[in-house]
Amino acid sequence: MEAIPLKSRAIAFAFCIGAVAFILAMLAGAEGRYDAALLSRGVIVALVCGVMSWAAAEHSIAGIAEAVDAASARISEGAQGDLSTPTPPQVAEALPELAVALDGMFRQVRANLDSVHAMAMFDPVTSLSNRTNFRREADRMLRNMPDERVAALFFIDLDNFKTVNDTLGHAQGDQLLAMVANRLRAICGAEAARRAGSDALVGRLAGDEFTLLFPEIDGEAGASRIARALLAALSEPFDLAGHSIEVGASIGVALRPGHGFTLTAMMRAADVAMYHAKACGRGQYQFYSDALGERLAGRARLENDLRAAIQREEFALLVQPQVSLRDGRIVAGEALLRWDRPGEGLVRPEAFLAAAEDSGLIIEIGDWAIDAVAKMAGEWSAAGLTQRLAVNLSPRQIGRADFFPRLRAALKSHAVSPRIFEFELTETLASDVGDNVLVELAALRGEGAIMTIDDFGAGRTNLSRLRTFPVDRIKIDHGLIAEIATDAAARTIVQSIVGLVHGLGCEAVAEGVEGEAELEMLRVMGCDAVQGYAIAHPMPAADYAAWNTVARSSLAG
Ligand code: C2E
Ligand code: CA
Ligand code: CA
């Protein structure tokens, strides 16, 4: 409904006053009789009163009414989004307090809107564009760019940010991010000055991920130069609350038009390249390439297939025996995982374990394996096999809080004791495990399980850790064993390792023993047990008991 302007109301009011004056005049002059002269005198008095009231209202009320009408019109415009037009002058003249209040209100609303806008567009920690704003601006830049011009998108992920955040706290972490942002801005500034070209766009995508778009560069060489400058800037120590902090970064680079034309394509390419830089050992930059993209797509397909394989339980365990070099006894059988992939047969772990580890699928596969080995151990006990069942443990499995409870539950449900198990951890894993895992491993060992360090000589060994790690056996890596028949240095190394292992009070096991010559040398070196094709290939669990019976007589003989 349309509001009646105050001015119209004032005029109506004036006429009412006129009408009242007319009636009063009539009553005053009537004295009981009414004639035409009296009536006309009354009308004249009423008209004079009405006109005088109207004039007075016009002067005093109409000015205010006009101001109030203008103010209400201004508020309506404000409600439609106009926050900048100044308050009309008639408001300031007639109602100065209202004018001041209106000005203040619009100023406040504008300020609030500005800060909401800033919050929606800029990251409060670094004041850089946030993901939404970066995407919008970068999209606009790329759309307005001539097709032939080369642009570069850099994806930066800090290498050690999590450690800083965890050790120094979030406030220091935020400060570090702000310092990183400043260094990035400085590089963009230097680049803009160098080329006198258009400014680069910098954004913080999330956490410790930053992104830069340079809309005009000198091809791949230019992008490399900028990437080197970024790496150098971020590898300089940061001074944080009196600490000198080294962070470093991994950078992925995508070029337009070579690696993609749209922002989405460039971002995907730079992301792939950044993950490659991380995988290559961090602290470096990598360009996107089609081969890299294909490898990642292949990895994604593999992960999908693995997910389906878990649903369909397409896994199996093979068993490979270990034999004592002293008396030929079968001391253990190692359970080795296989993926019975439809159309491909039994796939070996190296084809899928890395993908399973990276995607976390190793947890589900590991759960399947825990149950399968416990079940196998139960079957062995029932068949009268007293040898140990060796099981490989992966870092992701063992680092999980409920790994040990699950393992124990599986042992319980198949009514097997830890005594039948041998747990194999690579030397790198053994060096890295936390104290809580050590306690669990030591407890299992206390209940009769054997602990073994796997692939010794192939990874990173913390020799002092060997002193404290609850270990019984050390498996010398296949890579070293393979050379002993032909290479004197390999022989010396293996001989020394056997001595070291014995010195620690452990048993030395050689793995990947393929030929009689190696077998003989290992026997001479005093190695305790061997595993490898020279004894037997890994075999289906169902064949293992039968193989045992045959082998026991032939090995003993
Ligand atoms: P690993 O623990 O070092 O296992 C020994 C590997 O050497 C096995 O490979 C075995 O088939 C192979 N091998 C045995 N004898 C010979 C030989 O004479 N010559 C050569 N060249 N190789 C021999 P496989 O089965 O492909 O397993 C590879 C790795 O996958 C294992 O290395 C282990 O680290 C991992 N793995 C296997 N099963 C499991 C599992 O159930 N869980 C976990 N987490 N990892 C597993
Ligand atoms: Ca092993
Ligand atoms: Ca091994």
PDB file of N, CA and C in Angstrom, residues 168-205:
ATOM      1  N   LEU A 168      55.080 -25.428  17.873  1.00  0.00           N
ATOM      2  CA  LEU A 168      55.060 -24.054  18.394  1.00  0.00           C
ATOM      3  C   LEU A 168      53.650 -23.522  18.622  1.00  0.00           C
ATOM      4  N   GLY A 169      52.641 -24.221  18.133  1.00  0.00           N
ATOM      5  CA  GLY A 169      51.256 -23.784  18.352  1.00  0.00           C
ATOM      6  C   GLY A 169      50.688 -23.025  17.161  1.00  0.00           C
ATOM      7  N   HIS A 170      49.355 -22.901  17.176  1.00  0.00           N
ATOM      8  CA  HIS A 170      48.653 -22.324  16.024  1.00  0.00           C
ATOM      9  C   HIS A 170      48.959 -20.846  15.806  1.00  0.00           C
ATOM     10  N   ALA A 171      49.137 -20.107  16.916  1.00  0.00           N
ATOM     11  CA  ALA A 171      49.388 -18.675  16.759  1.00  0.00           C
ATOM     12  C   ALA A 171      50.692 -18.466  15.994  1.00  0.00           C
ATOM     13  N   GLN A 172      51.735 -19.229  16.356  1.00  0.00           N
ATOM     14  CA  GLN A 172      53.017 -19.117  15.654  1.00  0.00           C
ATOM     15  C   GLN A 172      52.871 -19.632  14.222  1.00  0.00           C
ATOM     16  N   GLY A 173      52.055 -20.674  14.069  1.00  0.00           N
ATOM     17  CA  GLY A 173      51.803 -21.212  12.726  1.00  0.00           C
ATOM     18  C   GLY A 173      51.190 -20.146  11.837  1.00  0.00           C
ATOM     19  N   ASP A 174      50.224 -19.410  12.383  1.00  0.00           N
ATOM     20  CA  ASP A 174      49.586 -18.338  11.610  1.00  0.00           C
ATOM     21  C   ASP A 174      50.603 -17.263  11.243  1.00  0.00           C
ATOM     22  N   GLN A 175      51.455 -16.957  12.224  1.00  0.00           N
ATOM     23  CA  GLN A 175      52.457 -15.928  11.947  1.00  0.00           C
ATOM     24  C   GLN A 175      53.396 -16.379  10.827  1.00  0.00           C
ATOM     25  N   LEU A 176      53.744 -17.645  10.857  1.00  0.00           N
ATOM     26  CA  LEU A 176      54.620 -18.177   9.815  1.00  0.00           C
ATOM     27  C   LEU A 176      53.940 -18.057   8.443  1.00  0.00           C
ATOM     28  N   LEU A 177      52.645 -18.377   8.392  1.00  0.00           N
ATOM     29  CA  LEU A 177      51.917 -18.283   7.121  1.00  0.00           C
ATOM     30  C   LEU A 177      51.919 -16.839   6.610  1.00  0.00           C
ATOM     31  N   ALA A 178      51.763 -15.892   7.560  1.00  0.00           N
ATOM     32  CA  ALA A 178      51.770 -14.485   7.152  1.00  0.00           C
ATOM     33  C   ALA A 178      53.143 -14.105   6.593  1.00  0.00           C
ATOM     34  N   MET A 179      54.221 -14.639   7.200  1.00  0.00           N
ATOM     35  CA  MET A 179      55.570 -14.338   6.710  1.00  0.00           C
ATOM     36  C   MET A 179      55.788 -14.949   5.331  1.00  0.00           C
ATOM     37  N   VAL A 180      55.274 -16.169   5.166  1.00  0.00           N
ATOM     38  CA  VAL A 180      55.391 -16.828   3.855  1.00  0.00           C
ATOM     39  C   VAL A 180      54.687 -15.970   2.810  1.00  0.00           C
ATOM     40  N   ALA A 181      53.478 -15.481   3.157  1.00  0.00           N
ATOM     41  CA  ALA A 181      52.712 -14.660   2.215  1.00  0.00           C
ATOM     42  C   ALA A 181      53.516 -13.416   1.826  1.00  0.00           C
ATOM     43  N   ASN A 182      54.192 -12.817   2.809  1.00  0.00           N
ATOM     44  CA  ASN A 182      54.986 -11.619   2.501  1.00  0.00           C
ATOM     45  C   ASN A 182      56.117 -11.930   1.536  1.00  0.00           C
ATOM     46  N   ARG A 183      56.761 -13.095   1.730  1.00  0.00           N
ATOM     47  CA  ARG A 183      57.855 -13.450   0.817  1.00  0.00           C
ATOM     48  C   ARG A 183      57.317 -13.695  -0.595  1.00  0.00           C
ATOM     49  N   LEU A 184      56.144 -14.292  -0.660  1.00  0.00           N
ATOM     50  CA  LEU A 184      55.549 -14.527  -1.984  1.00  0.00           C
ATOM     51  C   LEU A 184      55.217 -13.195  -2.658  1.00  0.00           C
ATOM     52  N   ARG A 185      54.657 -12.266  -1.859  1.00  0.00           N
ATOM     53  CA  ARG A 185      54.333 -10.942  -2.413  1.00  0.00           C
ATOM     54  C   ARG A 185      55.594 -10.262  -2.926  1.00  0.00           C
ATOM     55  N   ALA A 186      56.688 -10.405  -2.144  1.00  0.00           N
ATOM     56  CA  ALA A 186      57.940  -9.750  -2.530  1.00  0.00           C
ATOM     57  C   ALA A 186      58.417 -10.285  -3.876  1.00  0.00           C
ATOM     58  N   ILE A 187      58.281 -11.593  -4.087  1.00  0.00           N
ATOM     59  CA  ILE A 187      58.734 -12.177  -5.357  1.00  0.00           C
ATOM     60  C   ILE A 187      57.860 -11.681  -6.508  1.00  0.00           C
ATOM     61  N   CYS A 188      56.565 -11.581  -6.255  1.00  0.00           N
ATOM     62  CA  CYS A 188      55.665 -11.072  -7.301  1.00  0.00           C
ATOM     63  C   CYS A 188      56.036  -9.628  -7.622  1.00  0.00           C
ATOM     64  N   GLY A 189      56.339  -8.856  -6.570  1.00  0.00           N
ATOM     65  CA  GLY A 189      56.710  -7.458  -6.775  1.00  0.00           C
ATOM     66  C   GLY A 189      57.978  -7.349  -7.600  1.00  0.00           C
ATOM     67  N   ALA A 190      58.980  -8.171  -7.236  1.00  0.00           N
ATOM     68  CA  ALA A 190      60.257  -8.126  -7.949  1.00  0.00           C
ATOM     69  C   ALA A 190      60.050  -8.520  -9.410  1.00  0.00           C
ATOM     70  N   GLU A 191      59.209  -9.488  -9.631  1.00  0.00           N
ATOM     71  CA  GLU A 191      58.956  -9.978 -10.994  1.00  0.00           C
ATOM     72  C   GLU A 191      58.238  -8.906 -11.815  1.00  0.00           C
ATOM     73  N   ALA A 192      57.275  -8.242 -11.157  1.00  0.00           N
ATOM     74  CA  ALA A 192      56.522  -7.199 -11.867  1.00  0.00           C
ATOM     75  C   ALA A 192      57.479  -6.058 -12.249  1.00  0.00           C
ATOM     76  N   ALA A 193      58.400  -5.741 -11.320  1.00  0.00           N
ATOM     77  CA  ALA A 193      59.347  -4.656 -11.593  1.00  0.00           C
ATOM     78  C   ALA A 193      60.289  -5.054 -12.727  1.00  0.00           C
ATOM     79  N   ARG A 194      60.714  -6.311 -12.725  1.00  0.00           N
ATOM     80  CA  ARG A 194      61.652  -6.817 -13.728  1.00  0.00           C
ATOM     81  C   ARG A 194      61.069  -6.713 -15.133  1.00  0.00           C
ATOM     82  N   ARG A 195      59.818  -7.124 -15.237  1.00  0.00           N
ATOM     83  CA  ARG A 195      59.223  -7.219 -16.569  1.00  0.00           C
ATOM     84  C   ARG A 195      58.359  -6.019 -16.899  1.00  0.00           C
ATOM     85  N   ALA A 196      58.068  -5.213 -15.851  1.00  0.00           N
ATOM     86  CA  ALA A 196      57.111  -4.119 -16.000  1.00  0.00           C
ATOM     87  C   ALA A 196      55.830  -4.653 -16.638  1.00  0.00           C
ATOM     88  N   GLY A 197      55.506  -5.888 -16.322  1.00  0.00           N
ATOM     89  CA  GLY A 197      54.317  -6.513 -16.907  1.00  0.00           C
ATOM     90  C   GLY A 197      53.173  -6.521 -15.925  1.00  0.00           C
ATOM     91  N   SER A 198      52.126  -7.281 -16.270  1.00  0.00           N
ATOM     92  CA  SER A 198      50.965  -7.284 -15.384  1.00  0.00           C
ATOM     93  C   SER A 198      51.281  -8.029 -14.094  1.00  0.00           C
ATOM     94  N   ASP A 199      50.602  -7.627 -13.043  1.00  0.00           N
ATOM     95  CA  ASP A 199      50.858  -8.180 -11.717  1.00  0.00           C
ATOM     96  C   ASP A 199      50.432  -9.631 -11.613  1.00  0.00           C
ATOM     97  N   ALA A 200      51.181 -10.386 -10.795  1.00  0.00           N
ATOM     98  CA  ALA A 200      50.786 -11.770 -10.542  1.00  0.00           C
ATOM     99  C   ALA A 200      49.699 -11.771  -9.472  1.00  0.00           C
ATOM    100  N   LEU A 201      48.983 -12.873  -9.429  1.00  0.00           N
ATOM    101  CA  LEU A 201      47.923 -13.030  -8.445  1.00  0.00           C
ATOM    102  C   LEU A 201      48.387 -14.064  -7.430  1.00  0.00           C
ATOM    103  N   VAL A 202      48.255 -13.745  -6.140  1.00  0.00           N
ATOM    104  CA  VAL A 202      48.678 -14.690  -5.110  1.00  0.00           C
ATOM    105  C   VAL A 202      47.468 -15.066  -4.265  1.00  0.00           C
ATOM    106  N   GLY A 203      47.359 -16.319  -3.917  1.00  0.00           N
ATOM    107  CA  GLY A 203      46.237 -16.738  -3.075  1.00  0.00           C
ATOM    108  C   GLY A 203      46.670 -17.805  -2.094  1.00  0.00           C
ATOM    109  N   ARG A 204      45.888 -17.920  -1.029  1.00  0.00           N
ATOM    110  CA  ARG A 204      46.099 -19.041  -0.110  1.00  0.00           C
ATOM    111  C   ARG A 204      44.878 -19.932  -0.253  1.00  0.00           C
ATOM    112  N   LEU A 205      45.136 -21.140  -0.725  1.00  0.00           N
ATOM    113  CA  LEU A 205      44.011 -22.033  -1.019  1.00  0.00           C
ATOM    114  C   LEU A 205      43.443 -22.641   0.249  1.00  0.00           C
TER     115      LEU A 205
END
